[in-house]
mmCIF file of C-alpha atoms in Angstrom:
data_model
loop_
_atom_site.group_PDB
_atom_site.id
_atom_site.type_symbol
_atom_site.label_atom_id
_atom_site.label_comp_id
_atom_site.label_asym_id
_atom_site.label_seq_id
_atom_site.Cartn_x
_atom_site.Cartn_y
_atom_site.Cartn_z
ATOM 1 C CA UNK A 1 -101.527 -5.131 -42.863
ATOM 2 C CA UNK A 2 -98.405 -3.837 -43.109
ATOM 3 C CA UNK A 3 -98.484 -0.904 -41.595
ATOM 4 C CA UNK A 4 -99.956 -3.031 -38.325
ATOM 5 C CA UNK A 5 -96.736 -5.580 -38.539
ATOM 6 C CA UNK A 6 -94.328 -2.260 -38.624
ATOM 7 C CA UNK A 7 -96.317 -0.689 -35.729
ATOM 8 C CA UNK A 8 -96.214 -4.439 -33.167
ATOM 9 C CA UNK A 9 -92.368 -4.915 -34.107
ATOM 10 C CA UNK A 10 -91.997 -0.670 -33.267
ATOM 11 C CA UNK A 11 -94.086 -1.279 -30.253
ATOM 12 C CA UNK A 12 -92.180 -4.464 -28.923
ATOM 13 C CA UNK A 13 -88.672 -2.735 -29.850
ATOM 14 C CA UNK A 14 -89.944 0.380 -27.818
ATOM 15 C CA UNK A 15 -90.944 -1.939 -24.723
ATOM 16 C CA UNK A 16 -87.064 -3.958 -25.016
ATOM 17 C CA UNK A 17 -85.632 -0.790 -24.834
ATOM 18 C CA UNK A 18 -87.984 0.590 -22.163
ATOM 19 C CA UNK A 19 -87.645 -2.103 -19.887
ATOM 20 C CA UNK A 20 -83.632 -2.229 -20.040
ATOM 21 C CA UNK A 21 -83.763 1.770 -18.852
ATOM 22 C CA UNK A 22 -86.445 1.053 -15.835
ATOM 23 C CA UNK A 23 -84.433 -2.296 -14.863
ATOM 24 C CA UNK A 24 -81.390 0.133 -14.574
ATOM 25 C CA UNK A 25 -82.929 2.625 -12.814
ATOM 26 C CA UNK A 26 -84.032 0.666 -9.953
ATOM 27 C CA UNK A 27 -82.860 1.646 -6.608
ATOM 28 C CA UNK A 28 -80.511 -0.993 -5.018
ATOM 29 C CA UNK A 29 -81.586 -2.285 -1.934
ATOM 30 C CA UNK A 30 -78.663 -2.936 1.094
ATOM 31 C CA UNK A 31 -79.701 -5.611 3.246
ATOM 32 C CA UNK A 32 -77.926 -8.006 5.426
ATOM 33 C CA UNK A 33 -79.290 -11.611 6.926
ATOM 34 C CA UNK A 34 -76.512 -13.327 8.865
ATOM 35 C CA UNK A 35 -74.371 -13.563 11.808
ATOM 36 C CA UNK A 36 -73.790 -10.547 14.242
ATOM 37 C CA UNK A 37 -71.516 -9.628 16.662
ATOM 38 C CA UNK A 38 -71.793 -7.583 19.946
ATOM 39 C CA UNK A 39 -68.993 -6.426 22.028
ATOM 40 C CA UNK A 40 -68.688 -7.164 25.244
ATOM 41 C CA UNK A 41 -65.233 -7.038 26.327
ATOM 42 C CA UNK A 42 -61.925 -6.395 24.839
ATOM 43 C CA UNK A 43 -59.270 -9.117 24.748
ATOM 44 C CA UNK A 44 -55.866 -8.248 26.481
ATOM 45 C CA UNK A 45 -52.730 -8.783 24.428
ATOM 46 C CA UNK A 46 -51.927 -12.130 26.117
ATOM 47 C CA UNK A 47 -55.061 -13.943 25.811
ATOM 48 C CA UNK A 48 -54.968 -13.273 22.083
ATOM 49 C CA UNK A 49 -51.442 -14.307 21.891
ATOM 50 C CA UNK A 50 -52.130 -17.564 23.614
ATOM 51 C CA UNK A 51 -55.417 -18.032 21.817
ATOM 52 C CA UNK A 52 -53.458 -17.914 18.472
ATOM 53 C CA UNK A 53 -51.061 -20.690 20.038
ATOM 54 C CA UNK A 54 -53.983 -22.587 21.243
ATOM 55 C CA UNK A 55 -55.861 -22.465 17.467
ATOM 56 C CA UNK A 56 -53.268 -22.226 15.352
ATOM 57 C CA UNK A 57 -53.079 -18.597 14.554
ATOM 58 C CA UNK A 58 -56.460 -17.673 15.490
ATOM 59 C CA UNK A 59 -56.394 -13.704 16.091
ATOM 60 C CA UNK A 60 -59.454 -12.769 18.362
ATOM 61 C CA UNK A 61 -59.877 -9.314 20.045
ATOM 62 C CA UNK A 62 -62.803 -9.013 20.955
ATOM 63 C CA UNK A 63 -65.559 -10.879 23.403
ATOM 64 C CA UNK A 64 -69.267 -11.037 23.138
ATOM 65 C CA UNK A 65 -72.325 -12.543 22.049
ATOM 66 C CA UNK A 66 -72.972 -13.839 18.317
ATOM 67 C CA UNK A 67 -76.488 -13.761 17.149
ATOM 68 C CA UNK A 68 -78.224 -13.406 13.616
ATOM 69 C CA UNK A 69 -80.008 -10.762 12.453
ATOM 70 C CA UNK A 70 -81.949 -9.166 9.635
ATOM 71 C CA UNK A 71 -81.375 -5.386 8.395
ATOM 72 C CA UNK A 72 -82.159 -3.019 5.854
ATOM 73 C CA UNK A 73 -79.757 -0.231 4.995
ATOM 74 C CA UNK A 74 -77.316 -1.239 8.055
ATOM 75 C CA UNK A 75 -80.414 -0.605 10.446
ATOM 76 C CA UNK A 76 -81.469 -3.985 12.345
ATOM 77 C CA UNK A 77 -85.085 -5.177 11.939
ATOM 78 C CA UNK A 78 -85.547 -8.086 13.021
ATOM 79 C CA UNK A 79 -83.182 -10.598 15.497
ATOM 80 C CA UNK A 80 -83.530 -14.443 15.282
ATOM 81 C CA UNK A 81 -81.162 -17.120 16.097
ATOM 82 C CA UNK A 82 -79.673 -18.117 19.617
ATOM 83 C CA UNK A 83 -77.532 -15.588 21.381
ATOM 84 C CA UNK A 84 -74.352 -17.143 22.535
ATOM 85 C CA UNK A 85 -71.166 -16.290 23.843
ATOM 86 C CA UNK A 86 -68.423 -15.683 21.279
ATOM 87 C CA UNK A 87 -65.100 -14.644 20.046
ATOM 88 C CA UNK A 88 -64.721 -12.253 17.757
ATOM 89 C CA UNK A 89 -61.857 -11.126 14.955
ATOM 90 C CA UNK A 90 -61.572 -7.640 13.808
ATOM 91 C CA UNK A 91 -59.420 -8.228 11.018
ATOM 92 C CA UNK A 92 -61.038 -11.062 8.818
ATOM 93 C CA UNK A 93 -64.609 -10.366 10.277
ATOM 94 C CA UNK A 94 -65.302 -13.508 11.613
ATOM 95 C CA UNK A 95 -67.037 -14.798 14.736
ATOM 96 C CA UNK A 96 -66.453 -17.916 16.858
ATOM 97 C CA UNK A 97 -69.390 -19.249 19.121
ATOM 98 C CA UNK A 98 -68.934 -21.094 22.011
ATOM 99 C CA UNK A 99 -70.746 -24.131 22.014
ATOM 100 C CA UNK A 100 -72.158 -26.244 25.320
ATOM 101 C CA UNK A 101 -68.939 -28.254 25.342
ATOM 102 C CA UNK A 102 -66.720 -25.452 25.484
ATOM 103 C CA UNK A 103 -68.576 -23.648 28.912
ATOM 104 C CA UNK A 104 -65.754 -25.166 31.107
ATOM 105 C CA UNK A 105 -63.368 -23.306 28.738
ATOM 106 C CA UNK A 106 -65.199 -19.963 28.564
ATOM 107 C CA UNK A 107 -65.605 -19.950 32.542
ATOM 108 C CA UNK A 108 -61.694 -19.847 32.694
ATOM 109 C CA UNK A 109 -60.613 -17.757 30.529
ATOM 110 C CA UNK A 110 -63.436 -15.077 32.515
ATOM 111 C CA UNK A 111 -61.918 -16.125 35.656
ATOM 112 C CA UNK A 112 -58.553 -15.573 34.510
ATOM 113 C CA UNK A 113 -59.663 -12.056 32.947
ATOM 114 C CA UNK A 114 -61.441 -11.011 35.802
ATOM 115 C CA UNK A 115 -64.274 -10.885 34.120
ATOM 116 C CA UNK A 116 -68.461 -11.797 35.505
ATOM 117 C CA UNK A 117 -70.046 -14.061 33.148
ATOM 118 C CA UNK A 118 -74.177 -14.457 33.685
ATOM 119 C CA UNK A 119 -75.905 -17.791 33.957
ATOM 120 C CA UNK A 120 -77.681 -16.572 31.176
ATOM 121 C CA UNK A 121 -76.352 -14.687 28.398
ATOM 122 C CA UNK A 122 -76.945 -11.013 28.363
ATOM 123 C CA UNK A 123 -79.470 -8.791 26.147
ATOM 124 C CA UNK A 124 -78.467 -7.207 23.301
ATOM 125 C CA UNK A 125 -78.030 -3.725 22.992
ATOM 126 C CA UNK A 126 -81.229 -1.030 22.810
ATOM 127 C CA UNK A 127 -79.579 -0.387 18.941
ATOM 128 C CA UNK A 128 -79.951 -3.494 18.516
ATOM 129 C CA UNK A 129 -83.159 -4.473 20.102
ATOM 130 C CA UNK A 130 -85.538 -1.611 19.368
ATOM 131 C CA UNK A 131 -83.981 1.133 18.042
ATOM 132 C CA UNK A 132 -84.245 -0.601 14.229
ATOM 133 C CA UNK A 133 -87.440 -0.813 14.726
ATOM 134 C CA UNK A 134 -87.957 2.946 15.988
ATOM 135 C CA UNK A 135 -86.137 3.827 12.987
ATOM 136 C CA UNK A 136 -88.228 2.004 10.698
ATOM 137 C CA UNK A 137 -91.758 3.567 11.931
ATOM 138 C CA UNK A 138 -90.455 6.885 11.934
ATOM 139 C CA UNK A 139 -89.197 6.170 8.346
ATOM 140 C CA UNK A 140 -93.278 4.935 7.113
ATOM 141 C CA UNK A 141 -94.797 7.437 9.588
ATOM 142 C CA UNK A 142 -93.047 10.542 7.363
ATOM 143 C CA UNK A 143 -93.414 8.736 4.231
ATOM 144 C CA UNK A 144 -97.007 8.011 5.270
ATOM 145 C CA UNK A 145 -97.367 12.131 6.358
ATOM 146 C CA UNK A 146 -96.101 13.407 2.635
ATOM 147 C CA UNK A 147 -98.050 11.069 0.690
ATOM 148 C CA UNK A 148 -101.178 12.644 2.894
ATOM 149 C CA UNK A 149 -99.922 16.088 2.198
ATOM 150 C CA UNK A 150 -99.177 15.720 -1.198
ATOM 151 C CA UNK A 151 -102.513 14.543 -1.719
ATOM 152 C CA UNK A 152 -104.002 17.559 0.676
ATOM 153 C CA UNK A 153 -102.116 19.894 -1.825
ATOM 154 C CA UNK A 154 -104.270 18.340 -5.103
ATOM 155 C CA UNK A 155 -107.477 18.691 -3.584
ATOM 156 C CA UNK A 156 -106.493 22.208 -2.769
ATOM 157 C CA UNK A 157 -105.442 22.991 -6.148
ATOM 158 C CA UNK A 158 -108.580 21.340 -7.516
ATOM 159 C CA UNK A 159 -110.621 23.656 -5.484
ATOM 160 C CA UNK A 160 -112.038 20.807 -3.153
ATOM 161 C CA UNK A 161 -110.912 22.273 -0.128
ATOM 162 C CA UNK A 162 -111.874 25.766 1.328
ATOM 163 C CA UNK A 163 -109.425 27.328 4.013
#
């Protein structure tokens, strides 16, 4: 009886220390799920200065269109969300949509950039559309091609297969 106590508390003390290595081993997964931003113009100088007077300091340079979207390892999957018109700051990351109220606004400041604005608002990009995606099946198609070869190579070993 005793010898089957010491060999449960050796076997559960094995596991604890077992599962502490695998849990640190794991591979960390990089994923994002959030807000995106896609350039579409750059800002001049003066309409950021002004824009800053206007919002009390807010520093945009960039225009575009804000959107969310899902990726994996900085490669986009999968877009959701509404794609609107947006501002966009460099420096603290952070995006500011337009929202229905503020068309009258955004039509003026394009007009007074020079800048076409769609009725609609544009596509994204092909990166952004498909090429994730491309990226993705090419990923499982090679991963799906070694594990076929790998197992090719047993049965070859094993004598299964004649050449």
């Amino acid at each position: 009886m005793k010898k089957l106590l010491f060999l449960l508390c050796a076997a559960f003390a094995v596991m604890a220390f077992s599962a502490e290595r695998a849990e640190a081993a794991r591979m960390t997964i990089l994923y994002g799920n959030g807000p995106e931003f896609q350039k579409m113009y750059n800002l001049p100088d003066s309409v950021s200065n002004r824009l800053a007077e206007e919002y009390e300091g807010l520093q945009v340079q960039e225009f575009g269109i804000s959107f969310e979207q899902f990726s994996l390892f900085y490669v986009p999957i999968w877009n959701y969300g509404e794609r609107e018109y947006a501002l966009y700051d460099k420096d603290s990351k952070t995006i500011y949509p337009f929202t229905a109220e503020e068309t009258e606004e955004l039509e003026q400041l394009a007009e007074e950039l020079g800048y076409e604005l769609p009725n609609e608002v544009p596509g994204l990009s092909f990166w952004n559309r498909i090429g994730g995606k491309l990226v993705l099946l090419v990923v499982l198609a090679g991963i799906g091609g070694f594990l076929l070869w790998k197992k090719r190579q047993a049965e070859e070993a094993e004598g299964r297969i004649e050449e």
